[in-house]
Amino acid sequence: MTLLQARGLTKAYGPTPALSGADFALRAGEVVAVMGPSGSGKSTLLHCLAGIVRPDAGTLTYDGRDLTALSDTARSALRRTDFGFVFQFGQLVPELTCAENVALPLRLNGEKRKAAEARAVEWLARLEVDGTAGKRPGEISGGQGQRVAVARALVTAPRVIFADEPTGALDSLNGERVMRLLTEASRDTGAAVVLVTHEARVAAWSDREVVVRDGAVRDPERIA
Amino acid sequence: MTPRTWGRDLALGARFAATGGRSGILRTLLTAAGVGFGVALLLLASSLPSMLFQREVREAARAADASHEVADPRPDTFLHYTQYSSYRGTGLSGLLLKPEGPKAPVPPGTTRMPAEGEMFVSPALADLLASPDGALLRERLPYKAVGTIGEAGLIGPNELRYVAHAGFLTPDSYDGRAERYGWSVPEEPTNSFLLLLVVIAYVVLLLPVLVFIATAARFGGEQRDRRLAALRLVGADNATTRRIAAGESLAGALLGLVFGAGLFLVARQFAGTVEIWDVNAFPSDVVPETVLALLVLAVVPVASVAVTLLALRGVAIEPLGVVRAATPRRRRLWWRLLILAAGAALLVSAVGGVRIDETEIDALPIGAGTVLVLIGLTGLLPWLVEAAVKRLRGGPVSWQLAVRRLQLSSGTAARAVSGIVVAAAGAVALQMLFQAMEQDFTSSTGHDTTRAQLQTSLDARDGGEARRAIARLSAVLGVTGAIGTVDAYVHRAGPLKPGEEFAPIAQLSVGDCASLREYAELPSCADGDVFVVLPPKGATDAPDAGRVGETARPGARVALRDPQKHEAAVPLWRIPEDARTVTSRRDPAGLLRYGVFATPKSIDASRLDDPNAVVLVRLDPAVADAPELVRNAALAIDPTATVNGLSDTEQSSRFLSVRTGILVGSTLTMLLVAASLLVATLEQLRDRKRLLSSLVAFGTRRTTLCCSVLWQTAVPIAVGLALAVAGGLGLGSVLLAMTGQQVRDWWVFLPVVGVGAGLIAAVTLLSLPLLWRLMRADGLRTE
Amino acid sequence: MPSGQLYKVRIHAVYSDAMSIGHTLLGLLESGPRHGYDLKRAFDERFGHDRPLHYGQVYSTMSRLLKNGLVVVDGIEPGGGPERKRYAITDAGITDVAQWLATPEKPEPYLQSTLYTKVVLALLTGRAAAELLDTQRAEHLRLMRELTRRKRDGDLADQLICDHALFHLEADLRWLELTAARLDALAAEVRR
């Protein structure tokens, strides 16, 4: 089943075109790597797909809904409930403990603090960072931090996880661990993953890859 | 560490400040702007004493010299009379002159002696007379304006003043006869209360400026950190790096000094247009006290260096980056309380030592005490913010984000807010001081404005003329009642007793029963009655009854003229034997009158020598210009008449303007603080660009983040204001106790709190556009 | 997928050849004397993976080692055949293994020759070299995915071996990316 489908997405930041006619399709539960050289528009594609930025042109449907027609508020709500995010770095609130960070999306969805933090601790354990629950992001290693971020992305049981260079700031071993936990956990929960990376070894954790080159996407399995 | 290395490093830092890229320059300009405003305020504050002193000098210089008597008219002498009046609440003064010869000196500020019936007027008075508002005043001044009075004849550019040639002046009606202008020039600026005020204002202004410099030293922290780390990498040692950082702040501070001096020069041009407490001054009179100005010039740069070095204390500048102490030093309470206690002790020791009418004031302990209290309060703030924030729990996400941030780095917020504490506490204390003064003035006049609102005193040639004057004043439009007496002095008859230089005197007041009842407790009264009026027992403002009784005694014979002056026929009058002795009653002006009271039938008033008509009038509040009409009438009868308002409304409005001034000043200071808070917030937001974008990515509502910024600003300011209000009220009570006053109103802090709330809103609102912009996805872009 | 299989075999062949079988067998003997069939089984178990050793390979290798004095025959089981011989390592053999372990392997440009030839040929004959590279990349990734899967399901030894292959494949991929980015320059050079 196609969960997320994009046709002819274009997006420009000022005079610079970041995307020029990108096609993309994501089936439920699959892991798709978005590859391409730096500046090719990978991240912009991810931001468009996730409804963070509105494309200048093109169609974008998620679960039968036209994402480009939704208001900012509605897209925010959708991101809270259906999507999860992992970025390269700088995504954890430095003042909150790791458990509080993971509980944040739940609390934004209106869950009670106690319940949210209990579930957060469960997810931390699942990502093998249960020791970090009471610590602040500044007190843990980068690899642990990314796993906390993965826990935060997964805690709301999203249907799609958007991961933008999730191992970009990590060494091979830690990157590997994050990728293993991310793909395993998403497979367990049935979440699809859009994985932006320029590293082949990271992309190798995907089910298939698409390549962005100069803002255009070559998706061999694009749905006609 | 020689002075040369210091100089080299500071200079290097200053160069970085000027060449440190856009944000470096912005940082320098922000610092300069902040310091500049502070310096301008300080320079204005330190000009206040000289400004007021210059007014006195001018006033003395233009007054006719009465320091020695000129007995006989000469070609170079003149008669003079200074007339004080008011017009619709604004003070007005006139110098009436009558030259006694062609060589009489030209009055200061004019080009010639006006001819009879002519006058010179100040520019402000000229404007007033020319405007429709001045219609009633034109009636009052029966002179033809022929020119304007120059600066030499004025104490302020807005002064209402005239110099007129008044032909009616006689040697009998004059203030004096003089041969030149220029009274002895006062030596010292005046009043202790004013000095206390200046001392406190100075402290209140200086401390926030220092606090601002301290905050400004951290502007653009991240970029500066990188620069400092780079310096370490190329081999600068730790101390050198710190000195270079201090040099950067110094550059901002020096630029600020220049900017502040410029601002001051501009602001003093407006000194003439601003009027506080009836005081406005010529720009040339707004000159800072040399010592205070030098102090500003010295303190600001030194403080900027010291404060920067102090701020970098908890920071390790390493070649690979700047490390802030991970676990901030635990804040201790005792030394903060110690400073506060020391300040309080100094102030309490001065309690009762300041009198409003004294010119000497022990400024040192009071100033030092105030400084210590304010510093102590400021020092208490970080501890208090930390303690308060530590206990905050729960709440919505926005609250959690803000509180956690404060818990982790309450120092930054507390530092920025500490300026508010000083400004607000100072403002509250000053407000209290002024409010007490205001009410004190109102009540201490003892005026009973329910009985009369104006007091008029006119010279009359005899009792008949005085009676007619009373009748005319009673008939003025807007006068609903008049208490009129014809007053003169009676002298004990007979030769002087041994040891006496002159015969004892008593006042004789002739008036109807209704009027006399206003001055004494009369059990009954009919026309023809005479009373001997003695002051009540224990009255501190009257002689004892025995002294009065030497002249005023039933059956005694009194002279109606001074027997020493009029050797010939001195008219005598016997106080009737049946005159009743009664007790004096305070009149509407709060004064006691004693002596002999006579009803019109009991004495022929026309026999009185050189009597005064004293009329207290009650006005119809519906007739707005009634006071002006009375003044005009009084002056028409007697050009040298005096009319005093008993109403205290003028006093109140004066104080109101001072209090408004304080509020404006403290608001400006707090604005400065808010500006630094805003910069800190914006900087923090910019530093967290990525984080904000990722929070938005996973669906955080904008309102949540906005609220978080609001809380983050509101909590420290709220704590700061609470502390400032408590401290300010405490400081205010002690300062009041010092001048022997009571606290009249504990709610004076409300406007200050209002301003604080406004600042919270302003900082939040102004940081929203950036927050909005940062919440777009651009922050996530790595490429 | 034939091309995938081809590559897998090829890459493993490269790795197996690069590793001296003789040194490996010698190393296996260090823990104690073994029979020939015993040696083969141990080799296959640890290093054989896709391609078990032939008995002939073991025999020829052992006789070369015997001739060089690196091993001695320790005993013969009844029944005959080289696999029945029990071999023991000599002191010289131990020294040889140590030396081999201490010597770094020569870095080799594994793919360069073949793919470079292909790309140049494509450019010379006017075929789409970019597509060739894209196909190659997809192929590489397909293999990397498989290695990643094997790594995920395997033990530590599997992981280490797969990682080695993955890193090499990644290096090749980077070379592919770089070549793709420089195709225009290369075409200009080739056609000159």
Coordinates of C-alpha atoms in Angstrom, one line a residue, chain B residues 331-566:
Chain B
R331 CA 25.3 30.3 45.4
R332 CA 25.9 31.2 48.9
L333 CA 23.5 33.4 50.8
W334 CA 25.5 34.8 53.6
W335 CA 27.6 37.3 51.9
R336 CA 24.7 38.6 49.9
L337 CA 22.8 39.2 53.2
L338 CA 25.9 40.6 54.7
I339 CA 26.1 43.4 52.1
L340 CA 22.4 44.1 52.6
A341 CA 22.7 44.2 56.3
A342 CA 25.7 46.4 56.2
G343 CA 23.9 48.9 54.0
A344 CA 20.8 48.7 56.2
A345 CA 22.9 49.3 59.2
L346 CA 24.6 52.4 57.7
L347 CA 21.2 53.8 56.7
V348 CA 19.6 53.0 60.1
S349 CA 22.4 54.7 61.8
A350 CA 21.6 57.9 59.9
V351 CA 17.9 57.8 60.9
G352 CA 16.7 61.1 62.2
G353 CA 19.9 62.8 61.1
V354 CA 18.5 64.5 58.0
R355 CA 16.4 67.6 58.2
I356 CA 14.7 68.8 55.2
D357 CA 15.6 72.4 55.9
E358 CA 19.2 71.7 56.6
T359 CA 21.8 72.4 54.0
E360 CA 24.4 70.0 55.3
I361 CA 23.9 66.4 54.8
D362 CA 26.1 63.5 55.7
A363 CA 26.0 62.2 52.2
L364 CA 28.7 59.5 52.6
P365 CA 26.9 57.0 54.9
I366 CA 23.6 57.6 53.2
G367 CA 25.1 57.2 49.7
A368 CA 27.2 54.2 50.8
G369 CA 24.2 52.7 52.6
T370 CA 22.0 53.0 49.6
V371 CA 24.6 51.6 47.3
L372 CA 25.2 48.7 49.6
V373 CA 21.5 48.0 50.0
L374 CA 21.0 48.1 46.2
I375 CA 24.1 46.0 45.5
G376 CA 22.9 43.6 48.2
L377 CA 19.5 43.3 46.6
T378 CA 21.1 42.8 43.2
G379 CA 23.4 40.1 44.7
L380 CA 20.5 38.5 46.3
L381 CA 18.7 38.1 43.0
P382 CA 20.7 35.2 41.5
W383 CA 20.3 33.3 44.7
L384 CA 16.6 34.0 44.9
V385 CA 16.0 33.2 41.2
E386 CA 17.8 29.9 41.7
A387 CA 16.0 29.1 44.8
A388 CA 12.6 30.0 43.3
V389 CA 13.2 28.1 40.1
K390 CA 14.5 25.0 41.8
R391 CA 11.1 24.5 43.4
L392 CA 9.1 24.9 40.2
R393 CA 7.6 21.7 38.9
G394 CA 5.0 20.3 36.6
G395 CA 3.0 22.4 34.3
P396 CA 2.5 22.4 30.6
V397 CA 5.4 21.7 28.1
S398 CA 6.1 25.4 27.6
W399 CA 6.4 25.9 31.3
Q400 CA 8.7 22.8 31.6
L401 CA 10.9 24.1 28.8
A402 CA 11.3 27.5 30.4
V403 CA 11.7 26.3 33.9
R404 CA 14.3 23.7 33.0
R405 CA 16.3 26.3 31.1
L406 CA 16.2 28.6 34.1
Q407 CA 17.2 25.8 36.4
L408 CA 20.2 25.1 34.3
S409 CA 21.4 28.6 33.8
S410 CA 19.5 30.9 36.1
G411 CA 22.6 33.1 36.4
T412 CA 22.3 34.5 32.9
A413 CA 18.7 35.5 33.4
A414 CA 19.3 36.8 36.9
R415 CA 22.2 38.9 35.6
A416 CA 20.2 40.6 33.0
V417 CA 17.3 41.2 35.4
S418 CA 19.5 42.5 38.2
G419 CA 19.4 45.9 36.5
I420 CA 15.7 45.9 36.9
V421 CA 16.0 45.3 40.6
V422 CA 18.2 48.3 41.1
A423 CA 16.2 50.6 38.9
A424 CA 12.8 49.4 40.3
A425 CA 13.9 49.3 43.9
G426 CA 15.4 52.8 43.6
A427 CA 12.3 54.0 41.9
V428 CA 10.0 52.6 44.6
A429 CA 12.2 54.2 47.3
L430 CA 12.2 57.5 45.6
Q431 CA 8.5 57.4 44.9
M432 CA 7.9 56.7 48.6
L433 CA 10.1 59.6 49.5
F434 CA 8.3 62.0 47.2
Q435 CA 4.9 60.9 48.1
A436 CA 5.6 61.4 51.8
M437 CA 7.1 64.9 51.0
E438 CA 4.1 65.7 48.9
Q439 CA 1.6 64.9 51.6
D440 CA 3.8 66.4 54.2
F441 CA 3.8 69.7 52.4
T442 CA 0.1 69.6 52.0
S443 CA -0.7 68.9 55.6
S444 CA 2.1 71.0 57.1
T445 CA 0.9 74.2 55.5
G446 CA -2.0 73.9 57.9
H447 CA -4.2 75.5 55.3
D448 CA -7.8 74.9 55.8
T449 CA -9.1 75.2 52.3
T450 CA -12.7 74.6 53.3
R451 CA -12.7 78.0 55.0
A452 CA -10.9 80.1 52.4
Q453 CA -8.8 79.6 49.3
L454 CA -7.0 82.9 48.9
Q455 CA -5.4 85.3 51.3
T456 CA -5.0 88.9 50.2
S457 CA -3.1 91.6 51.9
L458 CA -3.3 95.2 50.7
D459 CA -1.8 98.4 51.9
A460 CA -4.2 101.2 52.6
R461 CA -3.7 104.8 53.6
D462 CA -6.3 104.6 56.2
G463 CA -9.0 102.4 57.7
G464 CA -11.7 103.7 55.3
E465 CA -9.8 102.8 52.3
A466 CA -9.1 99.4 53.7
R467 CA -12.8 98.8 54.3
R468 CA -13.6 99.8 50.8
A469 CA -10.9 97.4 49.5
I470 CA -12.6 94.6 51.5
A471 CA -15.9 95.5 50.0
R472 CA -14.5 95.5 46.5
L473 CA -12.9 92.1 46.8
S474 CA -16.0 90.6 48.3
A475 CA -17.8 91.7 45.1
V476 CA -15.4 90.0 42.7
L477 CA -17.0 87.4 40.4
G478 CA -16.5 84.0 41.9
V479 CA -16.0 85.1 45.5
T480 CA -18.6 83.5 47.7
G481 CA -17.4 84.8 51.0
A482 CA -14.8 87.1 52.5
I483 CA -13.2 87.3 55.9
G484 CA -11.9 90.8 56.0
T485 CA -10.1 92.7 58.7
V486 CA -8.3 96.0 58.8
D487 CA -5.1 95.4 60.6
A488 CA -2.6 97.8 62.3
Y489 CA -0.3 97.8 65.2
V490 CA -0.9 99.5 68.5
H491 CA 2.0 100.5 70.8
R492 CA 2.0 100.6 74.5
A493 CA 1.6 104.3 75.5
G494 CA 3.9 106.0 77.8
P495 CA 7.7 106.3 78.0
L496 CA 10.0 103.4 77.4
K497 CA 10.9 101.4 80.4
P498 CA 14.5 100.9 81.3
G499 CA 16.2 98.4 79.0
E500 CA 13.5 98.8 76.3
E501 CA 14.6 99.9 72.9
F502 CA 11.1 100.3 71.7
A503 CA 7.6 100.1 73.1
P504 CA 6.0 96.7 73.0
I505 CA 3.4 96.3 70.3
A506 CA 0.3 94.3 69.6
Q507 CA -1.8 93.8 66.6
L508 CA -5.2 95.5 66.3
S509 CA -7.7 93.9 64.0
V510 CA -10.9 95.6 63.1
G511 CA -13.6 93.6 61.5
D512 CA -17.2 92.4 61.8
C513 CA -18.1 89.6 64.1
A514 CA -18.2 87.0 61.4
S515 CA -14.7 87.8 60.3
L516 CA -13.3 88.0 63.8
R517 CA -14.8 84.6 64.7
E518 CA -12.4 83.2 62.1
Y519 CA -9.5 84.3 64.2
A520 CA -10.7 83.8 67.8
E521 CA -13.1 81.8 69.9
L522 CA -15.8 84.4 70.6
P523 CA -18.5 83.3 73.1
S524 CA -20.7 86.1 71.9
C525 CA -20.2 89.1 69.7
A526 CA -22.0 92.3 68.9
D527 CA -20.9 95.3 67.0
G528 CA -19.2 97.6 69.5
D529 CA -17.5 94.8 71.4
V530 CA -13.7 94.7 71.9
F531 CA -11.7 91.6 72.7
V532 CA -8.2 90.9 74.0
V533 CA -7.1 87.8 72.2
L534 CA -4.4 85.7 73.7
P535 CA -2.7 82.7 72.0
P536 CA -3.7 79.3 73.3
K537 CA -1.6 77.7 75.9
G538 CA 1.3 75.6 74.6
A539 CA 1.2 77.1 71.1
T540 CA 4.8 77.0 69.8
D541 CA 4.3 79.6 67.2
A542 CA 3.2 82.4 69.4
P543 CA 4.6 84.3 72.4
D544 CA 3.2 83.6 75.8
A545 CA 0.1 85.4 76.9
G546 CA 2.1 87.6 79.3
R547 CA 4.1 89.3 76.5
V548 CA 0.9 90.0 74.6
G549 CA -0.7 91.3 77.7
E550 CA 1.9 94.0 78.1
T551 CA 0.2 95.9 75.4
A552 CA -3.2 94.3 74.9
R553 CA -4.9 94.5 78.3
P554 CA -8.5 95.6 79.1
G555 CA -8.4 99.2 80.2
A556 CA -4.9 99.9 78.8
R557 CA -4.1 102.9 76.8
V558 CA -2.4 102.3 73.5
A559 CA -0.8 104.5 70.9
L560 CA -2.1 104.1 67.4
R561 CA 1.2 105.2 65.9
D562 CA 4.8 104.3 66.8
P563 CA 5.6 106.9 69.4
Q564 CA 9.3 106.6 68.5
K565 CA 8.7 107.6 64.9
H566 CA 6.0 110.2 65.4

